[in-house]
């Protein structure tokens, strides 16, 4: 519960420091920085927290290339959300609805005449694919694109690390 209160606070007052900017520039190629900066400040903060979490655990089983790809994916894993930026109340709505049975989730998502309710659920489901498309268009490596695409349903050890870090933040 405390985690969600803290998450709500940081959603209201996200802060990006000069140290964060150095991290972004160290890991993201120039063509991908615009993907990061297009995200809402709350999403930028979240992605930075995920990346910093992964840097702390520094998995020994990964090569340097895999670690770099993992941090790039962490910084951009939610960039698909830029296609439909959510208001704060919609973010809370998605978190609450996520714990409902799938039948109710599907019903709410089908309410296309009430886009303020259906669109956030579509975003929650589709943003990994949208983010993968955006990252591919930005010329990122295929491994990074796939990590973004499957960050909710990991297909590899590296993907699972991203998934776990994302769920901690």
PDB file of C-alpha atoms in Angstrom:
ATOM      1  CA  UNK A   1       0.000   0.000   0.000  1.00  0.00           C
ATOM      2  CA  UNK A   2       2.800   2.441   0.920  1.00  0.00           C
ATOM      3  CA  UNK A   3       4.386   1.717  -2.466  1.00  0.00           C
ATOM      4  CA  UNK A   4       1.244   2.932  -4.266  1.00  0.00           C
ATOM      5  CA  UNK A   5       1.042   6.096  -2.142  1.00  0.00           C
ATOM      6  CA  UNK A   6       4.688   6.830  -2.914  1.00  0.00           C
ATOM      7  CA  UNK A   7       4.066   6.110  -6.610  1.00  0.00           C
ATOM      8  CA  UNK A   8       1.110   8.529  -6.584  1.00  0.00           C
ATOM      9  CA  UNK A   9       3.250  11.256  -4.970  1.00  0.00           C
ATOM     10  CA  UNK A  10       6.036  10.801  -7.526  1.00  0.00           C
ATOM     11  CA  UNK A  11       3.406  10.907 -10.257  1.00  0.00           C
ATOM     12  CA  UNK A  12       2.384  14.325  -9.017  1.00  0.00           C
ATOM     13  CA  UNK A  13       5.898  15.648  -8.405  1.00  0.00           C
ATOM     14  CA  UNK A  14       8.441  13.791 -10.572  1.00  0.00           C
ATOM     15  CA  UNK A  15      11.978  15.135 -10.454  1.00  0.00           C
ATOM     16  CA  UNK A  16      14.709  14.593 -13.031  1.00  0.00           C
ATOM     17  CA  UNK A  17      18.184  15.464 -11.735  1.00  0.00           C
ATOM     18  CA  UNK A  18      21.398  16.352 -13.535  1.00  0.00           C
ATOM     19  CA  UNK A  19      22.677  12.887 -12.548  1.00  0.00           C
ATOM     20  CA  UNK A  20      19.657  11.384 -14.331  1.00  0.00           C
ATOM     21  CA  UNK A  21      20.448  13.375 -17.476  1.00  0.00           C
ATOM     22  CA  UNK A  22      24.008  12.014 -17.441  1.00  0.00           C
ATOM     23  CA  UNK A  23      22.626   8.463 -17.225  1.00  0.00           C
ATOM     24  CA  UNK A  24      20.297   9.072 -20.171  1.00  0.00           C
ATOM     25  CA  UNK A  25      23.097  10.487 -22.316  1.00  0.00           C
ATOM     26  CA  UNK A  26      25.462   7.672 -21.330  1.00  0.00           C
ATOM     27  CA  UNK A  27      23.114   4.882 -22.431  1.00  0.00           C
ATOM     28  CA  UNK A  28      20.799   6.222 -25.107  1.00  0.00           C
ATOM     29  CA  UNK A  29      21.987   6.971 -28.621  1.00  0.00           C
ATOM     30  CA  UNK A  30      21.177  10.505 -29.774  1.00  0.00           C
ATOM     31  CA  UNK A  31      18.287   9.322 -31.951  1.00  0.00           C
ATOM     32  CA  UNK A  32      16.605   7.680 -28.928  1.00  0.00           C
ATOM     33  CA  UNK A  33      16.858  10.573 -26.484  1.00  0.00           C
ATOM     34  CA  UNK A  34      13.841  12.218 -28.102  1.00  0.00           C
ATOM     35  CA  UNK A  35      11.816   9.059 -27.356  1.00  0.00           C
ATOM     36  CA  UNK A  36      12.749   9.415 -23.705  1.00  0.00           C
ATOM     37  CA  UNK A  37      12.031  13.143 -23.504  1.00  0.00           C
ATOM     38  CA  UNK A  38       8.653  12.710 -25.238  1.00  0.00           C
ATOM     39  CA  UNK A  39       7.444  10.714 -22.233  1.00  0.00           C
ATOM     40  CA  UNK A  40       5.524  12.441 -19.471  1.00  0.00           C
ATOM     41  CA  UNK A  41       7.761  13.452 -16.559  1.00  0.00           C
ATOM     42  CA  UNK A  42       6.189  10.777 -14.336  1.00  0.00           C
ATOM     43  CA  UNK A  43       6.990   8.103 -16.945  1.00  0.00           C
ATOM     44  CA  UNK A  44      10.527   9.459 -17.332  1.00  0.00           C
ATOM     45  CA  UNK A  45      11.024   9.185 -13.561  1.00  0.00           C
ATOM     46  CA  UNK A  46       9.611   5.645 -13.545  1.00  0.00           C
ATOM     47  CA  UNK A  47      11.876   4.545 -16.405  1.00  0.00           C
ATOM     48  CA  UNK A  48      14.899   6.095 -14.693  1.00  0.00           C
ATOM     49  CA  UNK A  49      14.026   4.261 -11.474  1.00  0.00           C
ATOM     50  CA  UNK A  50      13.792   0.962 -13.366  1.00  0.00           C
ATOM     51  CA  UNK A  51      17.150   1.594 -15.078  1.00  0.00           C
ATOM     52  CA  UNK A  52      18.844   2.567 -11.803  1.00  0.00           C
ATOM     53  CA  UNK A  53      17.438  -0.537 -10.126  1.00  0.00           C
ATOM     54  CA  UNK A  54      18.960  -2.699 -12.866  1.00  0.00           C
ATOM     55  CA  UNK A  55      22.300  -0.903 -12.606  1.00  0.00           C
ATOM     56  CA  UNK A  56      22.364  -1.660  -8.870  1.00  0.00           C
ATOM     57  CA  UNK A  57      21.769  -5.391  -9.278  1.00  0.00           C
ATOM     58  CA  UNK A  58      24.286  -5.555 -12.169  1.00  0.00           C
ATOM     59  CA  UNK A  59      23.633  -9.195 -13.179  1.00  0.00           C
ATOM     60  CA  UNK A  60      26.977 -10.977 -13.628  1.00  0.00           C
ATOM     61  CA  UNK A  61      25.513 -13.440 -16.128  1.00  0.00           C
ATOM     62  CA  UNK A  62      25.014 -10.715 -18.742  1.00  0.00           C
ATOM     63  CA  UNK A  63      27.574  -9.497 -21.243  1.00  0.00           C
ATOM     64  CA  UNK A  64      28.375  -5.783 -21.447  1.00  0.00           C
ATOM     65  CA  UNK A  65      26.315  -5.567 -24.632  1.00  0.00           C
ATOM     66  CA  UNK A  66      23.312  -7.201 -22.932  1.00  0.00           C
ATOM     67  CA  UNK A  67      23.612  -4.839 -19.957  1.00  0.00           C
ATOM     68  CA  UNK A  68      23.642  -1.815 -22.262  1.00  0.00           C
ATOM     69  CA  UNK A  69      20.625  -3.134 -24.157  1.00  0.00           C
ATOM     70  CA  UNK A  70      18.817  -3.787 -20.878  1.00  0.00           C
ATOM     71  CA  UNK A  71      19.390  -0.237 -19.630  1.00  0.00           C
ATOM     72  CA  UNK A  72      18.304   1.229 -22.976  1.00  0.00           C
ATOM     73  CA  UNK A  73      15.117  -0.841 -22.817  1.00  0.00           C
ATOM     74  CA  UNK A  74      14.532   0.196 -19.200  1.00  0.00           C
ATOM     75  CA  UNK A  75      14.785   3.875 -20.143  1.00  0.00           C
ATOM     76  CA  UNK A  76      12.351   3.450 -23.040  1.00  0.00           C
ATOM     77  CA  UNK A  77      10.094   0.558 -22.033  1.00  0.00           C
ATOM     78  CA  UNK A  78       7.066   2.849 -21.595  1.00  0.00           C
ATOM     79  CA  UNK A  79       7.694   5.149 -24.587  1.00  0.00           C
ATOM     80  CA  UNK A  80       4.602   3.684 -26.276  1.00  0.00           C
ATOM     81  CA  UNK A  81       2.521   5.576 -23.723  1.00  0.00           C
ATOM     82  CA  UNK A  82       3.421   8.803 -25.530  1.00  0.00           C
ATOM     83  CA  UNK A  83       0.802   7.944 -28.165  1.00  0.00           C
ATOM     84  CA  UNK A  84      -1.939   8.482 -25.574  1.00  0.00           C
ATOM     85  CA  UNK A  85      -0.753  10.371 -22.487  1.00  0.00           C
ATOM     86  CA  UNK A  86      -2.930   9.585 -19.473  1.00  0.00           C
ATOM     87  CA  UNK A  87      -4.239  11.990 -16.893  1.00  0.00           C
ATOM     88  CA  UNK A  88      -3.420  11.132 -13.298  1.00  0.00           C
ATOM     89  CA  UNK A  89      -6.933   9.865 -12.551  1.00  0.00           C
ATOM     90  CA  UNK A  90      -6.682   7.527 -15.558  1.00  0.00           C
ATOM     91  CA  UNK A  91      -3.413   6.100 -14.219  1.00  0.00           C
ATOM     92  CA  UNK A  92      -5.122   5.385 -10.889  1.00  0.00           C
ATOM     93  CA  UNK A  93      -8.057   3.849 -12.769  1.00  0.00           C
ATOM     94  CA  UNK A  94      -5.748   1.466 -14.677  1.00  0.00           C
ATOM     95  CA  UNK A  95      -4.037   0.350 -11.452  1.00  0.00           C
ATOM     96  CA  UNK A  96      -7.407  -0.310  -9.789  1.00  0.00           C
ATOM     97  CA  UNK A  97      -8.935  -2.092 -12.767  1.00  0.00           C
ATOM     98  CA  UNK A  98      -5.829  -4.262 -13.219  1.00  0.00           C
ATOM     99  CA  UNK A  99      -6.876  -6.220 -10.131  1.00  0.00           C
ATOM    100  CA  UNK A 100     -10.374  -6.956 -11.403  1.00  0.00           C
ATOM    101  CA  UNK A 101     -11.287 -10.223 -13.150  1.00  0.00           C
ATOM    102  CA  UNK A 102     -10.435 -10.268 -16.893  1.00  0.00           C
ATOM    103  CA  UNK A 103     -14.126 -10.377 -17.820  1.00  0.00           C
ATOM    104  CA  UNK A 104     -14.706  -6.971 -16.194  1.00  0.00           C
ATOM    105  CA  UNK A 105     -11.456  -5.583 -17.701  1.00  0.00           C
ATOM    106  CA  UNK A 106     -12.615  -6.680 -21.169  1.00  0.00           C
ATOM    107  CA  UNK A 107     -16.059  -5.149 -20.635  1.00  0.00           C
ATOM    108  CA  UNK A 108     -14.608  -1.795 -19.565  1.00  0.00           C
ATOM    109  CA  UNK A 109     -12.198  -1.860 -22.498  1.00  0.00           C
ATOM    110  CA  UNK A 110     -15.104  -2.477 -24.879  1.00  0.00           C
ATOM    111  CA  UNK A 111     -16.836   0.764 -23.853  1.00  0.00           C
ATOM    112  CA  UNK A 112     -15.548   2.593 -26.909  1.00  0.00           C
ATOM    113  CA  UNK A 113     -18.241   5.260 -26.559  1.00  0.00           C
ATOM    114  CA  UNK A 114     -16.594   6.268 -23.241  1.00  0.00           C
ATOM    115  CA  UNK A 115     -13.014   6.719 -24.422  1.00  0.00           C
ATOM    116  CA  UNK A 116     -11.845   8.191 -21.133  1.00  0.00           C
ATOM    117  CA  UNK A 117     -12.483   4.713 -19.648  1.00  0.00           C
ATOM    118  CA  UNK A 118     -11.653   2.407 -22.561  1.00  0.00           C
ATOM    119  CA  UNK A 119      -8.585   4.157 -23.966  1.00  0.00           C
ATOM    120  CA  UNK A 120      -6.434   3.877 -20.788  1.00  0.00           C
ATOM    121  CA  UNK A 121      -7.017   0.123 -20.750  1.00  0.00           C
ATOM    122  CA  UNK A 122      -6.079  -0.138 -24.417  1.00  0.00           C
ATOM    123  CA  UNK A 123      -2.918   1.830 -23.631  1.00  0.00           C
ATOM    124  CA  UNK A 124      -2.054  -0.449 -20.706  1.00  0.00           C
ATOM    125  CA  UNK A 125      -2.300  -3.473 -22.988  1.00  0.00           C
ATOM    126  CA  UNK A 126      -0.835  -2.073 -26.220  1.00  0.00           C
ATOM    127  CA  UNK A 127       1.929   0.319 -25.123  1.00  0.00           C
ATOM    128  CA  UNK A 128       4.650  -2.383 -25.230  1.00  0.00           C
ATOM    129  CA  UNK A 129       3.938  -3.006 -28.920  1.00  0.00           C
ATOM    130  CA  UNK A 130       3.647   0.704 -29.676  1.00  0.00           C
ATOM    131  CA  UNK A 131       6.925   1.338 -27.848  1.00  0.00           C
ATOM    132  CA  UNK A 132       8.644  -1.432 -29.792  1.00  0.00           C
ATOM    133  CA  UNK A 133       7.510   0.159 -33.056  1.00  0.00           C
ATOM    134  CA  UNK A 134       8.731   3.598 -31.974  1.00  0.00           C
ATOM    135  CA  UNK A 135      12.098   2.217 -30.850  1.00  0.00           C
ATOM    136  CA  UNK A 136      12.525   0.314 -34.112  1.00  0.00           C
ATOM    137  CA  UNK A 137      11.747   3.515 -36.051  1.00  0.00           C
ATOM    138  CA  UNK A 138      14.434   5.260 -33.973  1.00  0.00           C
ATOM    139  CA  UNK A 139      16.927   2.629 -35.157  1.00  0.00           C
ATOM    140  CA  UNK A 140      17.537   0.848 -31.869  1.00  0.00           C
ATOM    141  CA  UNK A 141      18.987  -2.660 -31.895  1.00  0.00           C
ATOM    142  CA  UNK A 142      16.506  -5.491 -32.403  1.00  0.00           C
ATOM    143  CA  UNK A 143      17.313  -6.863 -28.922  1.00  0.00           C
ATOM    144  CA  UNK A 144      16.225  -3.560 -27.334  1.00  0.00           C
ATOM    145  CA  UNK A 145      13.079  -3.483 -29.481  1.00  0.00           C
ATOM    146  CA  UNK A 146      12.183  -7.008 -28.327  1.00  0.00           C
ATOM    147  CA  UNK A 147      12.834  -6.203 -24.666  1.00  0.00           C
ATOM    148  CA  UNK A 148      10.425  -3.269 -24.952  1.00  0.00           C
ATOM    149  CA  UNK A 149       7.862  -5.343 -26.883  1.00  0.00           C
ATOM    150  CA  UNK A 150       7.810  -8.083 -24.241  1.00  0.00           C
ATOM    151  CA  UNK A 151       8.406  -6.108 -21.037  1.00  0.00           C
ATOM    152  CA  UNK A 152       5.049  -7.331 -19.657  1.00  0.00           C
ATOM    153  CA  UNK A 153       5.501 -10.890 -20.962  1.00  0.00           C
ATOM    154  CA  UNK A 154       9.252 -11.596 -20.912  1.00  0.00           C
ATOM    155  CA  UNK A 155      10.708 -14.157 -23.308  1.00  0.00           C
ATOM    156  CA  UNK A 156      14.280 -14.274 -21.981  1.00  0.00           C
ATOM    157  CA  UNK A 157      16.429 -13.992 -18.865  1.00  0.00           C
ATOM    158  CA  UNK A 158      17.226 -10.383 -19.759  1.00  0.00           C
ATOM    159  CA  UNK A 159      13.555  -9.650 -20.369  1.00  0.00           C
ATOM    160  CA  UNK A 160      12.654 -11.141 -17.010  1.00  0.00           C
ATOM    161  CA  UNK A 161      15.106  -8.786 -15.290  1.00  0.00           C
ATOM    162  CA  UNK A 162      13.357  -5.824 -16.927  1.00  0.00           C
ATOM    163  CA  UNK A 163       9.937  -7.201 -16.007  1.00  0.00           C
ATOM    164  CA  UNK A 164      10.885  -7.637 -12.342  1.00  0.00           C
ATOM    165  CA  UNK A 165      12.487  -4.189 -12.081  1.00  0.00           C
ATOM    166  CA  UNK A 166       9.453  -2.592 -13.765  1.00  0.00           C
ATOM    167  CA  UNK A 167       7.153  -4.227 -11.230  1.00  0.00           C
ATOM    168  CA  UNK A 168       9.287  -2.969  -8.337  1.00  0.00           C
ATOM    169  CA  UNK A 169       8.671   0.595  -9.493  1.00  0.00           C
TER     170      UNK A 169
END
